[in-house]
Amino acid sequence: MTKLHGFDFFPSGQASVAIEPRKPQIEFPEHDHDFYEIVIVEQGTGTHIFNGQPYTLSGGSVCFVRDSDRHLYEHAGNLHLTNVLFRSPDDFCFLSGLEKLLPREQDGHYPCHWRISQGVMQQVRYLVEQLEAPLESSEPGAVALREILFMQLLVLLRKGGLAEGPEEDGGRLNHLLAWLEENFAEAICWEALAERFSLSLRTLHRQLKQQTGLTPQRYLNRLRLGKAHHLLRHSDASVTEIAFQCGFGDSNHFSTLFRREYAWSPRDVRLRRDARLQ
Ligand code: RM4
Ligand code: NI
């Protein structure tokens, strides 16, 4: 597996934060890093395979990657993201105790992926722009300023996260998308779902389209197909079982949608996997 080294990304020994925009993020092979990375998704959709598990990314997704985590991107053609790299939570000149602001395991669940609202995204962009300016000198004041910006960013990302009440703009949609990520296999009635998250059907359509570029049904299909693609390559369940497990009632319909999305049929993907394993 590829290991990425801070040496290639941090402009100087003094710099504790580096910004790496990927607009778009191309498919990228599995790797880990000797640094930490916060991934902020601005637009588009893609699949994030994080420690072997698939997560669907779209505008507003945030992911926290430690130096011990491995990840890759698939089906990421139109995914625009910004990577905020830092060496380690305890490798800053002026900041300490940062662990308290980072995702932590609670009740056996590690919340490494979450979503922020559009309002928070705007503030995030503003901070990232300032962090993008090169560090002019290693003078303590300049280093401290950048570290303060980074700390502000952490507080903001945390505030915008799912822990926050759903009242904020886009917050309800974010809760809905997080719910879908877990419950994609259920039969979905958009009206009932909108009601469950206190949204009107129109707002659900509009906001989801804004964040992902897709209609709700296309988004759901892509989510299900992404999960199915992963299972075809990483499980031994049959195509029909996978179709069913991912919420497709009919495996022919599943194969048609799959081929339309990936140009390969589910069977082709499975055969290619098996050929590679031989
Ligand atoms: C890659 C990809 C990786 C990131 C590096 C810096 O394009 O986004 O996840 O670690 O850039
Ligand atoms: Ni990475």
PDB file of N, CA, C and O and ligand atoms in Angstrom, residues 4 9 20-22 24-29 31-33 35 37 39 48 65 71-73 81-83 85, ligand 1:
ATOM      1  N   LEU A   4       1.801   8.102   2.026  1.00  0.00           N
ATOM      2  CA  LEU A   4       2.114   9.477   1.662  1.00  0.00           C
ATOM      3  C   LEU A   4       2.866  10.127   2.823  1.00  0.00           C
ATOM      4  O   LEU A   4       2.524   9.917   3.987  1.00  0.00           O
ATOM      5  N   PHE A   9       4.264  17.326   1.215  1.00  0.00           N
ATOM      6  CA  PHE A   9       3.091  18.205   1.195  1.00  0.00           C
ATOM      7  C   PHE A   9       3.233  19.459   2.053  1.00  0.00           C
ATOM      8  O   PHE A   9       2.670  20.489   1.728  1.00  0.00           O
ATOM      9  N   GLU A  20      -4.547  21.046   0.592  1.00  0.00           N
ATOM     10  CA  GLU A  20      -4.399  20.394  -0.713  1.00  0.00           C
ATOM     11  C   GLU A  20      -5.766  20.279  -1.370  1.00  0.00           C
ATOM     12  O   GLU A  20      -6.503  19.325  -1.124  1.00  0.00           O
ATOM     13  N   PRO A  21      -6.109  21.253  -2.226  1.00  0.00           N
ATOM     14  CA  PRO A  21      -7.401  21.149  -2.902  1.00  0.00           C
ATOM     15  C   PRO A  21      -7.365  20.062  -3.969  1.00  0.00           C
ATOM     16  O   PRO A  21      -6.322  19.868  -4.602  1.00  0.00           O
ATOM     17  N   ARG A  22      -8.456  19.362  -4.141  1.00  0.00           N
ATOM     18  CA  ARG A  22      -8.578  18.348  -5.213  1.00  0.00           C
ATOM     19  C   ARG A  22      -9.882  18.628  -5.935  1.00  0.00           C
ATOM     20  O   ARG A  22     -10.936  18.171  -5.524  1.00  0.00           O
ATOM     21  N   PRO A  24     -11.156  18.319  -9.629  1.00  0.00           N
ATOM     22  CA  PRO A  24     -11.781  17.229  -8.869  1.00  0.00           C
ATOM     23  C   PRO A  24     -10.747  16.306  -8.223  1.00  0.00           C
ATOM     24  O   PRO A  24      -9.560  16.343  -8.569  1.00  0.00           O
ATOM     25  N   GLN A  25     -11.250  15.506  -7.300  1.00  0.00           N
ATOM     26  CA  GLN A  25     -10.467  14.395  -6.757  1.00  0.00           C
ATOM     27  C   GLN A  25     -10.574  13.259  -7.762  1.00  0.00           C
ATOM     28  O   GLN A  25     -11.659  12.778  -8.050  1.00  0.00           O
ATOM     29  N   ILE A  26      -9.454  12.836  -8.324  1.00  0.00           N
ATOM     30  CA  ILE A  26      -9.527  11.693  -9.241  1.00  0.00           C
ATOM     31  C   ILE A  26      -9.527  10.404  -8.418  1.00  0.00           C
ATOM     32  O   ILE A  26      -9.252  10.435  -7.229  1.00  0.00           O
ATOM     33  N   GLU A  27      -9.836   9.289  -9.065  1.00  0.00           N
ATOM     34  CA  GLU A  27      -9.762   8.016  -8.340  1.00  0.00           C
ATOM     35  C   GLU A  27      -8.349   7.911  -7.791  1.00  0.00           C
ATOM     36  O   GLU A  27      -7.381   8.243  -8.474  1.00  0.00           O
ATOM     37  N   PHE A  28      -8.234   7.490  -6.556  1.00  0.00           N
ATOM     38  CA  PHE A  28      -6.911   7.490  -5.923  1.00  0.00           C
ATOM     39  C   PHE A  28      -6.756   6.160  -5.203  1.00  0.00           C
ATOM     40  O   PHE A  28      -7.654   5.734  -4.502  1.00  0.00           O
ATOM     41  N   PRO A  29      -5.623   5.478  -5.395  1.00  0.00           N
ATOM     42  CA  PRO A  29      -5.474   4.137  -4.811  1.00  0.00           C
ATOM     43  C   PRO A  29      -5.392   4.173  -3.291  1.00  0.00           C
ATOM     44  O   PRO A  29      -5.151   5.227  -2.700  1.00  0.00           O
ATOM     45  N   HIS A  31      -4.232   4.205   0.345  1.00  0.00           N
ATOM     46  CA  HIS A  31      -2.994   4.728   0.930  1.00  0.00           C
ATOM     47  C   HIS A  31      -3.209   5.060   2.402  1.00  0.00           C
ATOM     48  O   HIS A  31      -4.343   5.167   2.860  1.00  0.00           O
ATOM     49  N   ASP A  32      -2.122   5.230   3.115  1.00  0.00           N
ATOM     50  CA  ASP A  32      -2.191   5.893   4.419  1.00  0.00           C
ATOM     51  C   ASP A  32      -1.130   6.983   4.418  1.00  0.00           C
ATOM     52  O   ASP A  32      -0.489   7.234   3.397  1.00  0.00           O
ATOM     53  N   HIS A  33      -1.007   7.679   5.549  1.00  0.00           N
ATOM     54  CA  HIS A  33      -0.138   8.855   5.577  1.00  0.00           C
ATOM     55  C   HIS A  33       0.669   8.855   6.867  1.00  0.00           C
ATOM     56  O   HIS A  33       0.266   8.214   7.838  1.00  0.00           O
ATOM     57  N   PHE A  35       0.722  11.644   8.277  1.00  0.00           N
ATOM     58  CA  PHE A  35       0.097  12.859   8.823  1.00  0.00           C
ATOM     59  C   PHE A  35      -1.404  12.615   8.956  1.00  0.00           C
ATOM     60  O   PHE A  35      -1.888  11.537   8.579  1.00  0.00           O
ATOM     61  N   GLU A  37      -5.476  14.053   8.238  1.00  0.00           N
ATOM     62  CA  GLU A  37      -6.110  14.723   7.099  1.00  0.00           C
ATOM     63  C   GLU A  37      -7.593  14.948   7.422  1.00  0.00           C
ATOM     64  O   GLU A  37      -8.269  14.030   7.881  1.00  0.00           O
ATOM     65  N   VAL A  39     -10.950  15.858   5.408  1.00  0.00           N
ATOM     66  CA  VAL A  39     -11.439  15.950   4.035  1.00  0.00           C
ATOM     67  C   VAL A  39     -12.772  16.687   4.054  1.00  0.00           C
ATOM     68  O   VAL A  39     -13.707  16.268   4.742  1.00  0.00           O
ATOM     69  N   HIS A  48     -16.150   6.743  -0.654  1.00  0.00           N
ATOM     70  CA  HIS A  48     -14.932   6.803   0.151  1.00  0.00           C
ATOM     71  C   HIS A  48     -14.789   5.453   0.825  1.00  0.00           C
ATOM     72  O   HIS A  48     -15.649   5.061   1.606  1.00  0.00           O
ATOM     73  N   VAL A  65      -9.391  11.769   9.028  1.00  0.00           N
ATOM     74  CA  VAL A  65      -8.507  10.629   8.737  1.00  0.00           C
ATOM     75  C   VAL A  65      -7.260  10.721   9.622  1.00  0.00           C
ATOM     76  O   VAL A  65      -6.521  11.710   9.554  1.00  0.00           O
ATOM     77  N   HIS A  71      -7.308   4.760   3.266  1.00  0.00           N
ATOM     78  CA  HIS A  71      -8.512   5.105   2.498  1.00  0.00           C
ATOM     79  C   HIS A  71      -8.233   5.235   1.011  1.00  0.00           C
ATOM     80  O   HIS A  71      -7.081   5.305   0.582  1.00  0.00           O
ATOM     81  N   LEU A  72      -9.317   5.234   0.246  1.00  0.00           N
ATOM     82  CA  LEU A  72      -9.221   5.483  -1.193  1.00  0.00           C
ATOM     83  C   LEU A  72     -10.544   6.032  -1.693  1.00  0.00           C
ATOM     84  O   LEU A  72     -11.557   5.975  -0.985  1.00  0.00           O
ATOM     85  N   TYR A  73     -10.518   6.585  -2.911  1.00  0.00           N
ATOM     86  CA  TYR A  73     -11.731   7.123  -3.519  1.00  0.00           C
ATOM     87  C   TYR A  73     -12.080   6.328  -4.762  1.00  0.00           C
ATOM     88  O   TYR A  73     -11.196   5.980  -5.543  1.00  0.00           O
ATOM     89  N   LEU A  81     -13.034  18.336  -3.506  1.00  0.00           N
ATOM     90  CA  LEU A  81     -12.799  18.386  -2.064  1.00  0.00           C
ATOM     91  C   LEU A  81     -11.538  19.163  -1.710  1.00  0.00           C
ATOM     92  O   LEU A  81     -10.700  19.465  -2.568  1.00  0.00           O
ATOM     93  N   THR A  82     -11.458  19.502  -0.439  1.00  0.00           N
ATOM     94  CA  THR A  82     -10.262  20.155   0.081  1.00  0.00           C
ATOM     95  C   THR A  82      -9.707  19.288   1.199  1.00  0.00           C
ATOM     96  O   THR A  82     -10.444  18.915   2.106  1.00  0.00           O
ATOM     97  N   ASN A  83      -8.437  18.954   1.106  1.00  0.00           N
ATOM     98  CA  ASN A  83      -7.778  18.225   2.192  1.00  0.00           C
ATOM     99  C   ASN A  83      -7.064  19.233   3.087  1.00  0.00           C
ATOM    100  O   ASN A  83      -6.285  20.050   2.595  1.00  0.00           O
ATOM    101  N   LEU A  85      -4.391  19.137   5.791  1.00  0.00           N
ATOM    102  CA  LEU A  85      -3.440  18.194   6.388  1.00  0.00           C
ATOM    103  C   LEU A  85      -2.800  18.803   7.633  1.00  0.00           C
ATOM    104  O   LEU A  85      -2.502  19.993   7.655  1.00  0.00           O
TER     105      LEU A  85
HETATM  106  C1  RM4 B   1      -4.707  12.822  -2.748  1.00  0.00           C
HETATM  107  C2  RM4 B   1      -5.881  12.296  -1.955  1.00  0.00           C
HETATM  108  C3  RM4 B   1      -5.358  11.767  -0.668  1.00  0.00           C
HETATM  109  C4  RM4 B   1      -4.539  12.797   0.067  1.00  0.00           C
HETATM  110  C5  RM4 B   1      -3.469  13.400  -0.810  1.00  0.00           C
HETATM  111  C6  RM4 B   1      -2.776  14.558  -0.111  1.00  0.00           C
HETATM  112  O1  RM4 B   1      -5.169  13.317  -3.982  1.00  0.00           O
HETATM  113  O2  RM4 B   1      -6.820  13.312  -1.710  1.00  0.00           O
HETATM  114  O3  RM4 B   1      -6.385  11.299   0.185  1.00  0.00           O
HETATM  115  O4  RM4 B   1      -3.952  12.157   1.182  1.00  0.00           O
HETATM  116  O5  RM4 B   1      -4.025  13.821  -2.027  1.00  0.00           O
END
